[in-house]
mmCIF file of C-alpha atoms in Angstrom:
data_model
loop_
_atom_site.group_PDB
_atom_site.id
_atom_site.type_symbol
_atom_site.label_atom_id
_atom_site.label_comp_id
_atom_site.label_asym_id
_atom_site.label_seq_id
_atom_site.Cartn_x
_atom_site.Cartn_y
_atom_site.Cartn_z
ATOM 1 C CA GLY A 1 30.859 -31.909 -31.996
ATOM 2 C CA ASN A 2 30.757 -27.694 -30.422
ATOM 3 C CA SER A 3 27.197 -26.179 -30.298
ATOM 4 C CA VAL A 4 25.364 -23.058 -29.065
ATOM 5 C CA THR A 5 22.113 -23.214 -27.626
ATOM 6 C CA GLN A 6 20.458 -19.944 -27.050
ATOM 7 C CA MET A 7 16.836 -19.124 -25.957
ATOM 8 C CA GLU A 8 14.223 -19.417 -28.485
ATOM 9 C CA GLY A 9 12.290 -15.984 -28.331
ATOM 10 C CA PRO A 10 10.633 -14.082 -29.657
ATOM 11 C CA VAL A 11 10.954 -11.935 -26.706
ATOM 12 C CA THR A 12 9.206 -8.680 -26.602
ATOM 13 C CA LEU A 13 10.123 -6.246 -23.965
ATOM 14 C CA SER A 14 9.083 -2.233 -23.168
ATOM 15 C CA GLU A 15 11.457 0.660 -23.294
ATOM 16 C CA GLU A 16 14.121 0.866 -20.614
ATOM 17 C CA ALA A 17 13.509 -2.853 -19.058
ATOM 18 C CA PHE A 18 16.471 -5.174 -18.750
ATOM 19 C CA LEU A 19 17.221 -7.665 -21.403
ATOM 20 C CA THR A 20 18.726 -10.940 -20.713
ATOM 21 C CA ILE A 21 19.469 -13.349 -23.801
ATOM 22 C CA ASN A 22 20.971 -16.598 -22.172
ATOM 23 C CA CYS A 23 23.423 -18.739 -24.338
ATOM 24 C CA THR A 24 24.936 -21.679 -23.715
ATOM 25 C CA TYR A 25 28.125 -23.996 -25.018
ATOM 26 C CA THR A 26 29.440 -27.444 -25.464
ATOM 27 C CA ALA A 27 33.169 -27.165 -27.214
ATOM 28 C CA THR A 28 36.424 -29.381 -27.010
ATOM 29 C CA GLY A 29 39.219 -26.551 -26.059
ATOM 30 C CA TYR A 30 39.049 -23.156 -25.362
ATOM 31 C CA PRO A 31 36.714 -21.041 -28.042
ATOM 32 C CA SER A 32 36.061 -17.569 -28.318
ATOM 33 C CA LEU A 33 32.643 -15.984 -28.153
ATOM 34 C CA PHE A 34 30.458 -13.953 -29.696
ATOM 35 C CA TRP A 35 27.520 -11.753 -30.024
ATOM 36 C CA TYR A 36 26.376 -10.756 -33.241
ATOM 37 C CA VAL A 37 23.251 -8.544 -34.031
ATOM 38 C CA GLN A 38 21.215 -8.599 -37.344
ATOM 39 C CA TYR A 39 19.165 -5.429 -37.844
ATOM 40 C CA PRO A 40 15.914 -5.934 -39.831
ATOM 41 C CA GLY A 41 17.368 -5.975 -43.523
ATOM 42 C CA GLU A 42 20.761 -6.037 -42.979
ATOM 43 C CA GLY A 43 23.550 -8.398 -42.390
ATOM 44 C CA LEU A 44 25.543 -9.428 -38.968
ATOM 45 C CA GLN A 45 27.084 -7.086 -37.026
ATOM 46 C CA LEU A 46 29.671 -8.038 -34.086
ATOM 47 C CA LEU A 47 27.957 -7.043 -30.963
ATOM 48 C CA LEU A 48 30.682 -7.950 -28.597
ATOM 49 C CA LYS A 49 33.143 -10.810 -27.902
ATOM 50 C CA ALA A 50 35.264 -12.531 -25.191
ATOM 51 C CA THR A 51 38.187 -14.609 -25.804
ATOM 52 C CA LYS A 52 39.049 -16.251 -22.312
ATOM 53 C CA ALA A 53 37.515 -17.524 -19.294
ATOM 54 C CA ASP A 54 36.201 -14.478 -17.189
ATOM 55 C CA ASP A 55 36.266 -11.782 -19.885
ATOM 56 C CA LYS A 56 33.539 -9.290 -20.660
ATOM 57 C CA GLY A 57 32.619 -8.085 -23.077
ATOM 58 C CA SER A 58 30.715 -4.909 -23.769
ATOM 59 C CA ASN A 59 29.209 -2.686 -26.493
ATOM 60 C CA LYS A 60 26.623 0.189 -26.578
ATOM 61 C CA GLY A 61 25.035 -0.969 -23.252
ATOM 62 C CA PHE A 62 24.843 -4.544 -23.655
ATOM 63 C CA GLU A 63 27.615 -7.025 -21.580
ATOM 64 C CA ALA A 64 28.386 -10.467 -21.621
ATOM 65 C CA THR A 65 30.843 -12.301 -19.390
ATOM 66 C CA TYR A 66 32.480 -15.505 -20.495
ATOM 67 C CA ARG A 67 31.738 -18.371 -17.652
ATOM 68 C CA LYS A 68 33.456 -21.117 -18.027
ATOM 69 C CA GLU A 69 32.390 -23.458 -15.032
ATOM 70 C CA THR A 70 28.595 -22.958 -16.367
ATOM 71 C CA THR A 71 29.811 -22.742 -20.380
ATOM 72 C CA SER A 72 27.750 -19.842 -20.512
ATOM 73 C CA PHE A 73 27.651 -16.347 -22.595
ATOM 74 C CA HIS A 74 24.532 -15.006 -21.489
ATOM 75 C CA LEU A 75 23.815 -11.051 -23.466
ATOM 76 C CA GLU A 76 22.623 -8.399 -20.389
ATOM 77 C CA LYS A 77 21.555 -4.935 -20.896
ATOM 78 C CA GLY A 78 19.861 -2.649 -18.271
ATOM 79 C CA SER A 79 18.039 -0.598 -20.575
ATOM 80 C CA VAL A 80 16.467 -1.325 -24.033
ATOM 81 C CA GLN A 81 15.835 1.191 -26.367
ATOM 82 C CA VAL A 82 13.554 -0.191 -29.696
ATOM 83 C CA SER A 83 16.112 0.469 -31.833
ATOM 84 C CA ASP A 84 17.887 -2.558 -30.457
ATOM 85 C CA SER A 85 15.584 -3.939 -31.970
ATOM 86 C CA ALA A 86 16.883 -7.103 -34.121
ATOM 87 C CA VAL A 87 18.034 -10.655 -34.197
ATOM 88 C CA TYR A 88 20.585 -11.421 -31.562
ATOM 89 C CA PHE A 89 23.282 -14.521 -32.321
ATOM 90 C CA CYS A 90 25.718 -16.216 -29.997
ATOM 91 C CA ALA A 91 28.302 -17.722 -31.311
ATOM 92 C CA LEU A 92 31.450 -19.694 -31.106
ATOM 93 C CA SER A 93 35.339 -20.002 -32.650
ATOM 94 C CA ASP A 94 37.166 -22.329 -31.941
ATOM 95 C CA ARG A 95 41.255 -20.965 -31.573
ATOM 96 C CA GLY A 96 42.077 -24.075 -33.864
ATOM 97 C CA THR A 97 46.013 -24.211 -34.927
ATOM 98 C CA GLN A 98 48.085 -21.242 -35.403
ATOM 99 C CA GLY A 99 47.407 -19.084 -38.164
ATOM 100 C CA GLY A 100 44.522 -21.000 -39.089
ATOM 101 C CA SER A 101 40.670 -19.924 -40.092
ATOM 102 C CA GLU A 102 37.886 -20.372 -37.857
ATOM 103 C CA LYS A 103 34.721 -21.847 -38.098
ATOM 104 C CA LEU A 104 31.687 -19.703 -36.637
ATOM 105 C CA VAL A 105 29.050 -22.096 -34.418
ATOM 106 C CA PHE A 106 25.863 -20.109 -34.578
ATOM 107 C CA GLY A 107 23.057 -20.187 -31.879
ATOM 108 C CA LYS A 108 19.547 -20.178 -33.982
ATOM 109 C CA GLY A 109 18.800 -16.441 -33.092
ATOM 110 C CA THR A 110 16.983 -14.999 -30.954
ATOM 111 C CA LYS A 111 14.593 -12.308 -31.791
ATOM 112 C CA LEU A 112 13.986 -9.446 -29.728
ATOM 113 C CA THR A 113 11.199 -6.702 -29.953
ATOM 114 C CA VAL A 114 11.349 -3.397 -28.006
ATOM 115 C CA ASN A 115 7.950 -1.828 -27.201
ATOM 116 C CA PRO A 116 8.126 2.254 -26.796
ATOM 117 C CA GLY B 1 37.335 -0.473 -41.299
ATOM 118 C CA ALA B 2 36.783 -3.753 -42.344
ATOM 119 C CA VAL B 3 33.688 -3.527 -44.799
ATOM 120 C CA VAL B 4 32.569 -6.121 -46.694
ATOM 121 C CA SER B 5 30.192 -5.867 -49.433
ATOM 122 C CA GLN B 6 27.759 -8.296 -51.537
ATOM 123 C CA HIS B 7 26.746 -7.693 -54.820
ATOM 124 C CA PRO B 8 23.785 -7.897 -55.974
ATOM 125 C CA SER B 9 21.599 -7.718 -52.319
ATOM 126 C CA TRP B 10 18.558 -9.521 -54.034
ATOM 127 C CA VAL B 11 18.655 -11.558 -57.371
ATOM 128 C CA ILE B 12 15.329 -13.858 -58.782
ATOM 129 C CA CYS B 13 16.173 -16.210 -61.210
ATOM 130 C CA LYS B 14 14.469 -19.002 -63.196
ATOM 131 C CA SER B 15 14.610 -22.394 -62.343
ATOM 132 C CA GLY B 16 17.037 -24.200 -64.089
ATOM 133 C CA THR B 17 19.442 -20.961 -64.608
ATOM 134 C CA SER B 18 22.401 -19.900 -62.780
ATOM 135 C CA VAL B 19 23.546 -16.934 -60.166
ATOM 136 C CA LYS B 20 26.882 -15.471 -59.264
ATOM 137 C CA ILE B 21 27.025 -13.373 -56.300
ATOM 138 C CA GLU B 22 30.073 -11.363 -55.411
ATOM 139 C CA CYS B 23 31.723 -11.104 -51.673
ATOM 140 C CA ARG B 24 34.422 -8.286 -51.627
ATOM 141 C CA SER B 25 36.136 -6.986 -48.706
ATOM 142 C CA LEU B 26 36.889 -3.235 -49.397
ATOM 143 C CA ASP B 27 38.934 -2.652 -47.221
ATOM 144 C CA PHE B 28 41.385 -5.089 -46.400
ATOM 145 C CA GLN B 29 42.533 -8.107 -47.525
ATOM 146 C CA ALA B 30 40.428 -10.934 -46.799
ATOM 147 C CA THR B 31 43.192 -14.410 -46.189
ATOM 148 C CA THR B 32 39.523 -16.576 -45.552
ATOM 149 C CA MET B 33 36.446 -16.290 -46.519
ATOM 150 C CA PHE B 34 33.209 -17.971 -45.770
ATOM 151 C CA TRP B 35 30.340 -18.300 -47.418
ATOM 152 C CA TYR B 36 26.714 -18.600 -45.215
ATOM 153 C CA ARG B 37 23.263 -20.008 -45.935
ATOM 154 C CA GLN B 38 20.341 -18.261 -43.895
ATOM 155 C CA PHE B 39 16.827 -20.095 -43.781
ATOM 156 C CA PRO B 40 13.785 -17.815 -42.244
ATOM 157 C CA LYS B 41 14.128 -17.848 -38.464
ATOM 158 C CA GLN B 42 17.214 -20.235 -38.322
ATOM 159 C CA SER B 43 20.605 -19.760 -37.964
ATOM 160 C CA LEU B 44 23.520 -19.412 -40.424
ATOM 161 C CA MET B 45 24.727 -22.523 -41.666
ATOM 162 C CA LEU B 46 28.385 -22.772 -42.744
ATOM 163 C CA MET B 47 28.744 -23.781 -46.200
ATOM 164 C CA ALA B 48 32.576 -23.898 -47.206
ATOM 165 C CA THR B 49 35.496 -21.797 -46.366
ATOM 166 C CA SER B 50 37.891 -20.526 -49.315
ATOM 167 C CA ASN B 51 41.147 -19.147 -49.165
ATOM 168 C CA GLU B 52 42.412 -17.480 -51.830
ATOM 169 C CA GLY B 53 44.161 -19.121 -54.322
ATOM 170 C CA SER B 54 43.188 -22.685 -53.832
ATOM 171 C CA LYS B 55 39.914 -24.287 -53.636
ATOM 172 C CA ALA B 56 37.173 -24.137 -51.189
ATOM 173 C CA THR B 57 36.220 -26.732 -48.672
ATOM 174 C CA TYR B 58 33.101 -27.880 -48.426
ATOM 175 C CA GLU B 59 30.651 -28.399 -45.482
ATOM 176 C CA GLN B 60 29.163 -31.792 -45.364
ATOM 177 C CA GLY B 61 26.265 -32.517 -47.403
ATOM 178 C CA VAL B 62 26.928 -29.058 -49.282
ATOM 179 C CA GLU B 63 27.095 -29.948 -52.866
ATOM 180 C CA LYS B 64 30.360 -28.669 -54.235
ATOM 181 C CA ASP B 65 29.225 -29.209 -58.046
ATOM 182 C CA LYS B 66 26.516 -26.983 -57.454
ATOM 183 C CA PHE B 67 27.486 -24.297 -55.261
ATOM 184 C CA LEU B 68 30.680 -23.071 -56.804
ATOM 185 C CA ILE B 69 33.086 -21.263 -55.147
ATOM 186 C CA ASN B 70 35.488 -19.135 -56.718
ATOM 187 C CA HIS B 71 38.596 -17.431 -54.497
ATOM 188 C CA ALA B 72 40.231 -15.320 -56.935
ATOM 189 C CA SER B 73 41.492 -12.460 -54.997
ATOM 190 C CA LEU B 74 42.447 -11.307 -51.426
ATOM 191 C CA THR B 75 39.383 -9.132 -51.646
ATOM 192 C CA LEU B 76 36.950 -11.601 -54.169
ATOM 193 C CA SER B 77 34.795 -14.721 -53.607
ATOM 194 C CA THR B 78 31.976 -15.507 -55.729
ATOM 195 C CA LEU B 79 29.548 -17.960 -55.016
ATOM 196 C CA THR B 80 27.681 -19.418 -58.189
ATOM 197 C CA VAL B 81 24.657 -20.933 -57.695
ATOM 198 C CA THR B 82 24.110 -23.852 -60.905
ATOM 199 C CA SER B 83 20.852 -25.175 -62.300
ATOM 200 C CA ALA B 84 18.973 -23.355 -59.620
ATOM 201 C CA HIS B 85 15.762 -24.981 -58.010
ATOM 202 C CA PRO B 86 13.154 -23.137 -56.040
ATOM 203 C CA GLU B 87 14.842 -25.196 -52.956
ATOM 204 C CA ASP B 88 17.916 -23.092 -52.886
ATOM 205 C CA SER B 89 16.101 -20.214 -52.704
ATOM 206 C CA SER B 90 17.543 -18.627 -49.393
ATOM 207 C CA PHE B 91 19.442 -15.702 -47.858
ATOM 208 C CA TYR B 92 23.152 -16.281 -48.615
ATOM 209 C CA ILE B 93 25.974 -14.451 -46.397
ATOM 210 C CA CYS B 94 29.662 -13.970 -46.805
ATOM 211 C CA SER B 95 32.288 -13.029 -44.686
ATOM 212 C CA ALA B 96 36.266 -12.060 -44.105
ATOM 213 C CA THR B 97 38.661 -12.536 -42.173
ATOM 214 C CA HIS B 98 41.296 -9.932 -41.935
ATOM 215 C CA ARG B 99 44.411 -10.701 -42.201
ATOM 216 C CA GLY B 100 46.796 -9.476 -39.069
ATOM 217 C CA LEU B 101 43.435 -10.375 -36.972
ATOM 218 C CA THR B 102 42.355 -13.114 -35.379
ATOM 219 C CA TYR B 103 39.648 -15.669 -35.149
ATOM 220 C CA GLU B 104 37.072 -12.716 -36.322
ATOM 221 C CA GLN B 105 35.026 -12.656 -38.672
ATOM 222 C CA TYR B 106 33.377 -9.778 -40.889
ATOM 223 C CA PHE B 107 30.039 -10.086 -42.687
ATOM 224 C CA GLY B 108 28.673 -8.996 -45.402
ATOM 225 C CA PRO B 109 24.892 -7.711 -45.619
ATOM 226 C CA GLY B 110 23.572 -10.791 -47.369
ATOM 227 C CA THR B 111 21.746 -11.941 -50.648
ATOM 228 C CA ARG B 112 18.222 -12.679 -50.752
ATOM 229 C CA LEU B 113 18.168 -15.525 -53.767
ATOM 230 C CA THR B 114 14.226 -16.257 -55.038
ATOM 231 C CA VAL B 115 14.243 -19.083 -57.576
ATOM 232 C CA THR B 116 10.930 -19.353 -59.710
#
């Protein structure tokens, strides 16, 4: 079955440090890939997405590139801020049949703490 | 746009009682809603998928008689935990897909259920 593996945390960085959270996937077909962020006490929010190979999703300074050859979708940010402290989830969604609804398969999440 | 709400945000109930959680899409029509369960420091686990006007599809291992899902309209789905026990204590999250958009889910803020 489809699965997502992401690096285990927690990850602790100082402000302005470079961030990488690794994510690899196993899937049949051509999934869309997502990063979700969950801030303390809140629900998941879509951070960025990529729907096909070599697409780069970006938002709020975060980036991730859909690498089909390495089945990866690593999340990066050049300079993190304290406000980026949250749990980050990598996920995939199969395109399925036309008009059909999708199931999201999530990784276990990586907790990021950014210290001033 | 694409806001999903859940009510209540947290609930405490006694063992043996039932509790209902509502999930609403506030500004769009949701063709499909999903219910997830999240354990501490774990990923989201899909419990069931519900389409408006039809029976929910439950994931393997989820007791459909215990977790009753009703998707009565294009903007409302409910999850009822029947005869709750302490092991049902968890964070329950719903998401919804937007008619006309593909393969994206918008998440509610979640409901914290504590069974005493």
